[in-house]
Coordinates of C-alpha atoms and ligand atoms in Angstrom, one line a residue:
X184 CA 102.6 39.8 4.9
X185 CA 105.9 38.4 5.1
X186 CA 105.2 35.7 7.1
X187 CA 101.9 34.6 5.9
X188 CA 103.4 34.4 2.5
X189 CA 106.2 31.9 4.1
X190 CA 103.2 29.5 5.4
X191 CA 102.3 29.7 1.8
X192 CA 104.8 28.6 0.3
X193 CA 105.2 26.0 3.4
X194 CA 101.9 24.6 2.1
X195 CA 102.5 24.6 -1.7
X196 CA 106.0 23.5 -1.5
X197 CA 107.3 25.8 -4.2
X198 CA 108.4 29.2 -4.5
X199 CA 107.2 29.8 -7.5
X200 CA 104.2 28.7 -8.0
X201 CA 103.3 31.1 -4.9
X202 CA 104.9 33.7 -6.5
X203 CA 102.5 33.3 -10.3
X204 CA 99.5 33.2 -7.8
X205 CA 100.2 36.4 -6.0
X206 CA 101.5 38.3 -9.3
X207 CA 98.5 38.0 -11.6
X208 CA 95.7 39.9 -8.9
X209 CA 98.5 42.8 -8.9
X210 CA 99.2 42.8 -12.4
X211 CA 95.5 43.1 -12.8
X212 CA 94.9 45.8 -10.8
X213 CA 97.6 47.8 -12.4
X214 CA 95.9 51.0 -14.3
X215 CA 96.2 49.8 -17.9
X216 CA 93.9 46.9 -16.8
X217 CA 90.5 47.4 -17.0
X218 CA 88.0 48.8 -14.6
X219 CA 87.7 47.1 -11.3
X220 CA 83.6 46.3 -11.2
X221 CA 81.2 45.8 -8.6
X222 CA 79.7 42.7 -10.6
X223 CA 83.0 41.5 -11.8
X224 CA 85.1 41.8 -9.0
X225 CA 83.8 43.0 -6.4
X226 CA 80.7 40.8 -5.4
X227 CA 82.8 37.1 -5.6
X228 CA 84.4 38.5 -2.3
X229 CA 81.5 39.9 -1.1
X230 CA 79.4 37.0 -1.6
X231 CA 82.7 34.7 0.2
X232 CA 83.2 36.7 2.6
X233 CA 80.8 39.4 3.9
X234 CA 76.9 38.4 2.9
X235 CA 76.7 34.9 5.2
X236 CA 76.1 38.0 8.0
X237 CA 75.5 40.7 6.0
X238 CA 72.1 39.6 4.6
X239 CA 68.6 40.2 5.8
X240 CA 67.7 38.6 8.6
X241 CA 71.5 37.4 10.1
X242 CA 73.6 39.6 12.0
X243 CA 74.8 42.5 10.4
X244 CA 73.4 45.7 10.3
X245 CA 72.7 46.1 6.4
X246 CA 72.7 44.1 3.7
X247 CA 75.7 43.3 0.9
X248 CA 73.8 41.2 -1.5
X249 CA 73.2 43.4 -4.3
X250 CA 75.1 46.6 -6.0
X251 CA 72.1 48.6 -4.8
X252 CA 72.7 47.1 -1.4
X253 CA 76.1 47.6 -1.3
X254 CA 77.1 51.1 -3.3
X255 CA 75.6 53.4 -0.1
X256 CA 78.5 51.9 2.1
X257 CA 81.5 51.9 -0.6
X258 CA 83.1 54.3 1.9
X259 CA 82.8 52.3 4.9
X260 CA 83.6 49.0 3.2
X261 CA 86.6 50.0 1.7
X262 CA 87.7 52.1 5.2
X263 CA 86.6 48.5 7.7
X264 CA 88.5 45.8 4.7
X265 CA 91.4 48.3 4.8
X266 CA 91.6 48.3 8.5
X267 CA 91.1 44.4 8.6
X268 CA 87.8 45.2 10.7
X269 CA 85.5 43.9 8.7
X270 CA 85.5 40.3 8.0
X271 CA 86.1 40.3 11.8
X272 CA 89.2 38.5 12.6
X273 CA 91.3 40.7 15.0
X274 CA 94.5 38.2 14.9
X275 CA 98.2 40.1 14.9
X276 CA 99.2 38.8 11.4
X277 CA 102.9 39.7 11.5
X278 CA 103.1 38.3 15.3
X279 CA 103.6 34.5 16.5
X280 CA 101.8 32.0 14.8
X281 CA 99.9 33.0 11.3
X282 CA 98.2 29.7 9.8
X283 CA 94.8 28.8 11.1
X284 CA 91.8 26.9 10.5
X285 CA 88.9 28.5 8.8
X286 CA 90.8 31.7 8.6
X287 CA 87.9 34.0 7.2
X288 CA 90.0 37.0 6.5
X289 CA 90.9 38.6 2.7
X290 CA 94.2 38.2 1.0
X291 CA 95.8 41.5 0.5
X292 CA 94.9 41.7 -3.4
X293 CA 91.2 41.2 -2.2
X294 CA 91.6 44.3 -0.1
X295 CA 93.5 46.1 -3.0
X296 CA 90.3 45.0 -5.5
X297 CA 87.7 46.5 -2.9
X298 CA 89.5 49.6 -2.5
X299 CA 90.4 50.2 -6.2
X300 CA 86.9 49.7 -6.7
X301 CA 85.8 52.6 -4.3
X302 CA 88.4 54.6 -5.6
X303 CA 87.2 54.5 -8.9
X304 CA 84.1 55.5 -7.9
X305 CA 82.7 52.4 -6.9
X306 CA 80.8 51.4 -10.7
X307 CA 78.4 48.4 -11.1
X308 CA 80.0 47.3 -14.8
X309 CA 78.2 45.1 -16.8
X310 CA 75.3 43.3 -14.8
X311 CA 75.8 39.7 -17.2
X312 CA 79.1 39.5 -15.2
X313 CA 77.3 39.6 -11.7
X314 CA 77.7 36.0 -10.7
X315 CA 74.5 33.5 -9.8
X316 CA 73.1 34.5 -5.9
X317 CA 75.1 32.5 -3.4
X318 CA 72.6 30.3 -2.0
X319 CA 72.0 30.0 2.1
X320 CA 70.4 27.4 4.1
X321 CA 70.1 27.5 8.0
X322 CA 72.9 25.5 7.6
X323 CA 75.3 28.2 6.8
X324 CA 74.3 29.7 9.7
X325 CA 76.2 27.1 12.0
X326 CA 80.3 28.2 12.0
X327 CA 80.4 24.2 13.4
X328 CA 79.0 22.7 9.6
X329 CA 75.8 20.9 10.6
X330 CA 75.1 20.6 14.2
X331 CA 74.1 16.2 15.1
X332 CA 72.3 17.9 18.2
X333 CA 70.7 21.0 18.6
X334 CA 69.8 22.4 22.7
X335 CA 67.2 24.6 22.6
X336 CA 65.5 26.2 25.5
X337 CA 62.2 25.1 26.3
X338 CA 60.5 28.5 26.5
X339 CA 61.9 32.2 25.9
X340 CA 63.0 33.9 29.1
X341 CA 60.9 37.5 28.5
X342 CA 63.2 40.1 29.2
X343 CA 61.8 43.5 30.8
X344 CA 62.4 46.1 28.2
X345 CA 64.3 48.3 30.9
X346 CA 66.2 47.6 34.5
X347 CA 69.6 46.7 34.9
X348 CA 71.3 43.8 33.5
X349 CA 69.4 40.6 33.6
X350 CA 71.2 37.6 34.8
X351 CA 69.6 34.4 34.6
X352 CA 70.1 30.4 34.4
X353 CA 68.2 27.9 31.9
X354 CA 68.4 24.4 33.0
X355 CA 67.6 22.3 30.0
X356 CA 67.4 18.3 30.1
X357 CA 68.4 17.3 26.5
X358 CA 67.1 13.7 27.5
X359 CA 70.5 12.5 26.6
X360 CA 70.4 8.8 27.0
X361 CA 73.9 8.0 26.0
X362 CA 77.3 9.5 26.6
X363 CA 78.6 10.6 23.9
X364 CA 82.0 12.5 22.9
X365 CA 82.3 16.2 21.5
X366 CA 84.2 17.7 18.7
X367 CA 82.7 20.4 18.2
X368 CA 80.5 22.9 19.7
X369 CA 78.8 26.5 18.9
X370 CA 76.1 28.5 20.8
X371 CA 74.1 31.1 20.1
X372 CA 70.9 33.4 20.1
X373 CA 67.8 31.3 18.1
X374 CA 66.6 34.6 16.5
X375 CA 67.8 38.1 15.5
X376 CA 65.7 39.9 18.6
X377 CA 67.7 37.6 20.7
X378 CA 70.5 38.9 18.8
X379 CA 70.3 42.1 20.0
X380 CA 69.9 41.7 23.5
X381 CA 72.1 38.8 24.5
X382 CA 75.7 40.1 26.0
X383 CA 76.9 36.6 26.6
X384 CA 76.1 33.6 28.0
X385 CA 77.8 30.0 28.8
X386 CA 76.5 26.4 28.7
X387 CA 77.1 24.0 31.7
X388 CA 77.2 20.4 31.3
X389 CA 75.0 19.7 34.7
X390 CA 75.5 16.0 35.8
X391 CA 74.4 16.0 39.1
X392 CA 71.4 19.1 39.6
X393 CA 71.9 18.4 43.7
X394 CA 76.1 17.8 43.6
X395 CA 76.8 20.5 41.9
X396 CA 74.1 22.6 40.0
X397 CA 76.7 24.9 38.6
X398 CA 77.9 22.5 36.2
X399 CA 81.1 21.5 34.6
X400 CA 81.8 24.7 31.9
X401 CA 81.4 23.7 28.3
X402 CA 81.6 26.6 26.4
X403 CA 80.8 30.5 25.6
X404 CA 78.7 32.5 23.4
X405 CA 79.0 36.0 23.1
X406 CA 78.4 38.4 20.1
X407 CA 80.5 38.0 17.6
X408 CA 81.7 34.7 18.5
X409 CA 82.5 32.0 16.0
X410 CA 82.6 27.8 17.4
X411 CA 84.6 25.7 19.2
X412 CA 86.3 22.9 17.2
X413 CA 88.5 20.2 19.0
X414 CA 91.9 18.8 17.5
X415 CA 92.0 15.9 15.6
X416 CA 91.5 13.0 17.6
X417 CA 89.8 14.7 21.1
X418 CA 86.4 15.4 22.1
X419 CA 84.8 16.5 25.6
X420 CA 82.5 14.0 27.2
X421 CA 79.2 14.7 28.0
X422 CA 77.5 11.8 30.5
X423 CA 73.9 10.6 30.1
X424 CA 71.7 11.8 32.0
X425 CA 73.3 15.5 31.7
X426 CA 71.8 18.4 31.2
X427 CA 72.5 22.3 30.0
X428 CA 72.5 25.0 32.0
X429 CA 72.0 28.5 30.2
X430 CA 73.7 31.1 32.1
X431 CA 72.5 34.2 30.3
X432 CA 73.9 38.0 30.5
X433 CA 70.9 40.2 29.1
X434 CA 71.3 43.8 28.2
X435 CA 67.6 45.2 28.2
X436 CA 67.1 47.5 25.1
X437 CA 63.9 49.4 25.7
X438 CA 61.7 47.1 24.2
X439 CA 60.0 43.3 26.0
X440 CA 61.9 40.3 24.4
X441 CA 61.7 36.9 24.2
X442 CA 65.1 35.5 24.6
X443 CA 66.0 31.8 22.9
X444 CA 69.6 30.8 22.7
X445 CA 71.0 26.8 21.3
X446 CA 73.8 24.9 21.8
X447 CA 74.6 22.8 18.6
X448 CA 76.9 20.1 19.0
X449 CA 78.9 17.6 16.5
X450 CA 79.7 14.2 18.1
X451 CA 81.5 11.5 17.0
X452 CA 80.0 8.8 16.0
X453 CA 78.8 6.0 18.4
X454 CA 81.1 4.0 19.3
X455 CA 84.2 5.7 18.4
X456 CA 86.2 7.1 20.9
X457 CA 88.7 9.9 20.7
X458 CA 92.0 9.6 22.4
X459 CA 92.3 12.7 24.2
X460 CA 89.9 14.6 26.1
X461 CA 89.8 17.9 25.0
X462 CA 88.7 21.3 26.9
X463 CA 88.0 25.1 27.4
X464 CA 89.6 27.3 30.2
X465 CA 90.0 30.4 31.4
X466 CA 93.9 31.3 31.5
X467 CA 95.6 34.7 32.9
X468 CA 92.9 36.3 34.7
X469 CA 93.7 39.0 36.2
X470 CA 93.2 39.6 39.7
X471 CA 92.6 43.2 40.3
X472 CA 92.1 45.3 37.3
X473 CA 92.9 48.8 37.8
X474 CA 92.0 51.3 34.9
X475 CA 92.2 54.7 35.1
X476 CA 90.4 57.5 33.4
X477 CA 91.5 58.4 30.5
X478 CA 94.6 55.7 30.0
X479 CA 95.8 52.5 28.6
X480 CA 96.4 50.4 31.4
X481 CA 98.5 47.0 31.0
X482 CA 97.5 43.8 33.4
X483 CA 99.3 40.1 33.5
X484 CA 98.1 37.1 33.8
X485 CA 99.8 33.5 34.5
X486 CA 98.7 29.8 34.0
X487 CA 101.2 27.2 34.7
X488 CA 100.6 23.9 32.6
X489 CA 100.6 21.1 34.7
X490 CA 101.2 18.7 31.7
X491 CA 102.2 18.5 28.5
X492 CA 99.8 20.4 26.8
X493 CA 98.6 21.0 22.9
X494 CA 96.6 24.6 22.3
X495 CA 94.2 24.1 20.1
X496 CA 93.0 28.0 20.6
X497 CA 93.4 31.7 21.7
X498 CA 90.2 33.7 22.4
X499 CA 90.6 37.0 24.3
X500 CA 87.5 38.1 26.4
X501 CA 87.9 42.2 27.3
X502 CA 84.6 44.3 27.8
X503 CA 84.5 47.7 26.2
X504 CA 87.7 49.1 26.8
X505 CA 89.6 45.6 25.4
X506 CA 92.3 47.0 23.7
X507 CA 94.7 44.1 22.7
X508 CA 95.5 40.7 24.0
X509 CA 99.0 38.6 23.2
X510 CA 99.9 35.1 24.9
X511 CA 103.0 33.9 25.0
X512 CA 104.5 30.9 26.0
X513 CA 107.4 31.0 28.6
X514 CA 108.9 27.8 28.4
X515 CA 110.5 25.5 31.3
X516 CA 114.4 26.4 32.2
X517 CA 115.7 23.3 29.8
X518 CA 119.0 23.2 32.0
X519 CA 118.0 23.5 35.3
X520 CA 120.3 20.9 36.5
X521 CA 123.3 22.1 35.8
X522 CA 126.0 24.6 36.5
X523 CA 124.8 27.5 34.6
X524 CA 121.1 27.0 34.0
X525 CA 120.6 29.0 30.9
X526 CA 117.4 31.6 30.5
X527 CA 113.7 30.6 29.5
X528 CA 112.6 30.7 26.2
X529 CA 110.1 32.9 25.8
X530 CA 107.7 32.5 22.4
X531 CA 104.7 34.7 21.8
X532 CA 102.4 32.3 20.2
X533 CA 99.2 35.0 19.4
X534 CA 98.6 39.0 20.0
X535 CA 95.1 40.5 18.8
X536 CA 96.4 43.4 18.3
X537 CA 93.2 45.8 17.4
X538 CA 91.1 43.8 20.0
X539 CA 87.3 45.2 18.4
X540 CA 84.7 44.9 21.1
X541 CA 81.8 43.0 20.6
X542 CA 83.7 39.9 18.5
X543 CA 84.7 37.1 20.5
X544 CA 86.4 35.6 18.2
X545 CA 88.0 32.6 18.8
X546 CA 91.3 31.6 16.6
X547 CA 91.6 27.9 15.9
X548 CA 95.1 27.2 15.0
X549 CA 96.2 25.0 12.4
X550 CA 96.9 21.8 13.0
X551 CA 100.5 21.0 12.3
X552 CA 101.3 24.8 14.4
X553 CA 99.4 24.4 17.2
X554 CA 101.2 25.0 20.2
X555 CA 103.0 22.1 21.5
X556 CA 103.9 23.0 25.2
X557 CA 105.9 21.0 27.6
X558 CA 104.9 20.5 31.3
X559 CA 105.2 23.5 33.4
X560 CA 105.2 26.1 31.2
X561 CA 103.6 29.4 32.1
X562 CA 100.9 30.7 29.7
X563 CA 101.6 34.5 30.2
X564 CA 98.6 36.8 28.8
X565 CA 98.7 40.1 28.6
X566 CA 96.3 42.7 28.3
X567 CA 95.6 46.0 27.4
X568 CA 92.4 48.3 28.1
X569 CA 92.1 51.7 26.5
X570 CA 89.7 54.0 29.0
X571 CA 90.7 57.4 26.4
X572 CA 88.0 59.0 24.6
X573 CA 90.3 57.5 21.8
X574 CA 88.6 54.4 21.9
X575 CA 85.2 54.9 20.4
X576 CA 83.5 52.1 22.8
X577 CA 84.4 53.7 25.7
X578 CA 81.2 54.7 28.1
X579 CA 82.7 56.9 30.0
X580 CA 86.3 57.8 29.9
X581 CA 86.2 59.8 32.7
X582 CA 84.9 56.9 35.5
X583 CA 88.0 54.7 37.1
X584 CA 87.2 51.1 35.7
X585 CA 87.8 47.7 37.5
X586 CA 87.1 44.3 37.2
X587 CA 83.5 42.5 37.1
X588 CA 80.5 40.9 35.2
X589 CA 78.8 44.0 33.7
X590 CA 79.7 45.3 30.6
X591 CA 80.8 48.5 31.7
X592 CA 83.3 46.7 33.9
X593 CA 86.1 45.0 32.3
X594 CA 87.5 41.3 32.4
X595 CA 90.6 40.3 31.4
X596 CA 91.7 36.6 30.2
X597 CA 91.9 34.5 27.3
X598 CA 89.4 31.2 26.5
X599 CA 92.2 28.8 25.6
X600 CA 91.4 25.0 24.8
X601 CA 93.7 22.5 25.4
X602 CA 94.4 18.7 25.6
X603 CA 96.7 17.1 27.7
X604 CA 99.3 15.0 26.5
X605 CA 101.2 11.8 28.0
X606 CA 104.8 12.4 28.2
X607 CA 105.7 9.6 25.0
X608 CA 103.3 11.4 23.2
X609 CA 104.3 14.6 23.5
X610 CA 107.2 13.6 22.6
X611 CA 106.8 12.2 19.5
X612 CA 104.9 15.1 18.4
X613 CA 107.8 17.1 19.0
X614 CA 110.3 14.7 16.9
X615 CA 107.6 14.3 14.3
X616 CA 107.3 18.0 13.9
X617 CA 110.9 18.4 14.2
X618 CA 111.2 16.1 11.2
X619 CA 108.3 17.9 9.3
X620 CA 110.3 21.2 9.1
X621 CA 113.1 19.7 8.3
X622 CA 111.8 17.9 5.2
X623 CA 109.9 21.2 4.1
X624 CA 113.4 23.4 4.7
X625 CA 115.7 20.4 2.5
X626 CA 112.8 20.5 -0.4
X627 CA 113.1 24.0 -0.7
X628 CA 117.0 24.2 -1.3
X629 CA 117.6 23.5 -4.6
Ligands
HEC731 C1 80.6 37.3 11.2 C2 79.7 38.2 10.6 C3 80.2 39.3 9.7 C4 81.0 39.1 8.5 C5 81.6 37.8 8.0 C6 81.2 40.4 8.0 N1 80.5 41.4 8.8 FE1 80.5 43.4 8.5 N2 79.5 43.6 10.2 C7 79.0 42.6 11.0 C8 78.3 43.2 12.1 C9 77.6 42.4 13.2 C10 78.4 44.6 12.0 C11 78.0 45.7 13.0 C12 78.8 45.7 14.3 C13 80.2 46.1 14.0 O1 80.4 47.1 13.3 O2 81.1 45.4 14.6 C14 79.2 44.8 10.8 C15 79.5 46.1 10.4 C16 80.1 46.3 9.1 C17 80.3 47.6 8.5 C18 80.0 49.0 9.3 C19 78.6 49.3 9.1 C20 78.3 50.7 9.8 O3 77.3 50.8 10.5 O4 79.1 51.6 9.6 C21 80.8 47.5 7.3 C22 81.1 48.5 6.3 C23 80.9 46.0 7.1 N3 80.5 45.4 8.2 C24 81.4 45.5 5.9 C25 81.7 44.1 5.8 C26 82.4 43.5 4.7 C27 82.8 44.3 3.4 C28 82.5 42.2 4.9 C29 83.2 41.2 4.1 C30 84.5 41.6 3.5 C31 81.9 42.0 6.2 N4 81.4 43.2 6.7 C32 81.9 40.7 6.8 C33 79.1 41.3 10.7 C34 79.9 40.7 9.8

């Protein structure tokens, strides 16, 4: 709380203004105030935060569009907002760095509102305060904004309605006919049923099907997962002449479906060409995952940066005993040359700390915090499985659990996307930020 109040003020350059804006809410809540209300209060945040999924037809399992819709689940709402579950967005607030973009999640009074609105026995109040329906469009479906290209398969792959997992690749030719440059990208199931049935899957930019018919990796999809959006300035290229390759991870789930998945992808315009090239990597896989029954087991990870390097983002991948991920950066010895070289510098950038499985979420940071690393520093993840019968996604906590593809096996590593830097302008980066915090520290001393 502390510190994302700090990146407020940081933002609105004053101390008290942040201070009037976080007072009222509480004020209002206080119990000589008047009943907190369904139509009032409590459907603005539902209709900001909580109905682009839960509403028919998109993601969620029920929908949160009207007080009839939503009074059944007052318990469960206020018990997931409380918990910071539900909207999903799993990032340690109190750890590392707290200011992101498109940071979905509710302010503390907006959690206070929901759950003094349970608490009071979760009344509608007057219906001529219920504000106008928000209104959808497909369009609210992309996390991206409006996609300039949409990749859809050709046909559905059927998948059997029983039988192990299915694994299977999609080549697609877009019938690209110019390269073009990337900023943003999202994927994801074309339908609901598809919904249901797809664990994950990754698009591969295939330039050359005899070369190489894996492809160069472009991105992920899994449930839960948001977009992929590129710092200012950078874009991955994708080549004429390339096409997408699907690579699908099916769960079958009793029933035949048709499975459709897209790729929708914002390009700069023609022309225009970003300065930096900008990509997503595994970092801090871990080699041989060893999880026994029935504990939390801790495994490490290490990517050295062979430039200077900007992270743009942090998404952990864990199956279904993920527990909680943190990266931290640990930096280069800064006085290696001489007598008494002192020790690294160790920085945790991110932790999810209450890793939820089945959102693979990934956390774009902010701009002007994004982490600005110097060449050869090690990315260090670290991760946690729980195989206790604490952790209610857990299988089986009785079978030993390794590494591998399926979902009862577990992974361990973070999707991190980075640009590389030239040395000058790393370095100016570092002096302009430098200068940044120091004019925001001098404005507020009075
Ligand atoms: C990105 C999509 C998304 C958003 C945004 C979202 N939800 Fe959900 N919600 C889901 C999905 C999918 C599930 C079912 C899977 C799960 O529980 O993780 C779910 C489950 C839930 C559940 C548990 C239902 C049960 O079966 O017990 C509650 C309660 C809930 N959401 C409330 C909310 C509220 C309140 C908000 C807004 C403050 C919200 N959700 C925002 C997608 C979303």
């Amino acid at each position: 709380m502390r510190l994302s109040l700090g990146s407020h003020v940081f933002l609105a350059g004053g101390v008290a203004l942040v201070w009037a804006a976080v007072a009222t809410p509480v004020f209002a809540q206080s119990p000589v105030a008047t009943a907190v209300t369904f139509t009032k209060d409590v459907a603005p945040i539902l209709q900001k935060a909580c109905q682009n999924c839960h509403r028919p037809g998109s993601v969620a399992p029920m929908s949160l569009l009207t007080y009839q819709d939503a009074r059944p689940w007052a318990r469960s709402i206020k018990a997931k907002v409380s918990a910071r579950e539900m909207p999903p967005w799993h990032i340690d607030r109190n750890v590392g760095i707290t200011r992101f973009k498109d940071d979905p999640s509710l302010s503390d009074e907006e959690i206070a509102t929901i759950v003094s609105w349970v608490d009071g026995g979760a009344p509608q109040g007057n219906p001529s305060d219920m504000p106008p329906a928000r209104q959808f469009s497909d369009l609210d479906s992309w996390y991206i904004g409006k996609p300039d290209i949409v990749v859809k398969m050709d046909k559905p792959y059927v998948l059997p309605p029983t039988g192990p997992d299915n694994i299977v690749d999609v080549l697609v030719d877009p019938g690209f006919t110019e390269d073009m440059y990337v900023m943003a990208i999202e994927s994801k199931p074309a339908d609901p049923r598809s919904f249901k049935v797809v664990h994950h899957f990754t698009t591969n930019l295939v330039e050359d099907e005899e070369e190489d018919p894996t492809g160069l990796f472009l991105n992920e999809y899994a449930l839960g997962k948001n977009g992929d959006v590129f710092p200012p300035n950078s874009g991955r290229l994708i080549k004429a002449g390339t096409k997408i390759n699907f690579n699908l991870h099916l769960n079958p789930r009793g029933e035949e479906t048709p499975v459709s998945v897209q790729l929708g992808l914002k390009v700069f315009p023609k022309g225009q060409t970003p300065k930096y090239v900008a990509f997503t990597q595994h970092m801090g896989d871990a080699p041989d995952l060893d999880i026994p029954s029935g504990q939390i087991a801790r495994h490490d990870g290490y990517f050295r940066l062979p430039r200077p390097a900007l992270v743009a983002s942090f998404q952990p991948h864990m199956h279904n005993r993920g527990k909680a991920m943190c990266m931290e950066a640990i930096y280069p010895d800064v006085r290696a040359d001489s007598a008494r070289p002192g020790p690294s510098r160790v920085e945790t950038l991110s932790c999810v700390s209450n890793y939820q499985f089945g959102w693979h979420i990934t956390y774009p940071y902010a701009d002007d915090v994004a982490p600005l690393l110097p060449a050869g520093t090690i990315v260090h993840i670290t991760a946690w499985h729980d195989n206790t019968a604490n952790n209610r996604w857990n299988p089986n906590p009785k079978n030993w659990v390794g590494g591998g593809a399926r979902s009862i096996d577990e992974m361990s590593f973070a999707w991190v996307t980075i640009t590389y830097l030239d040395d000058d302008d790393f370095n100016q980066r570092v002096t302009d930020r430098a200068r940044a915090a120091q004019r925001s520290t001098s404005q507020q001393q009075p």
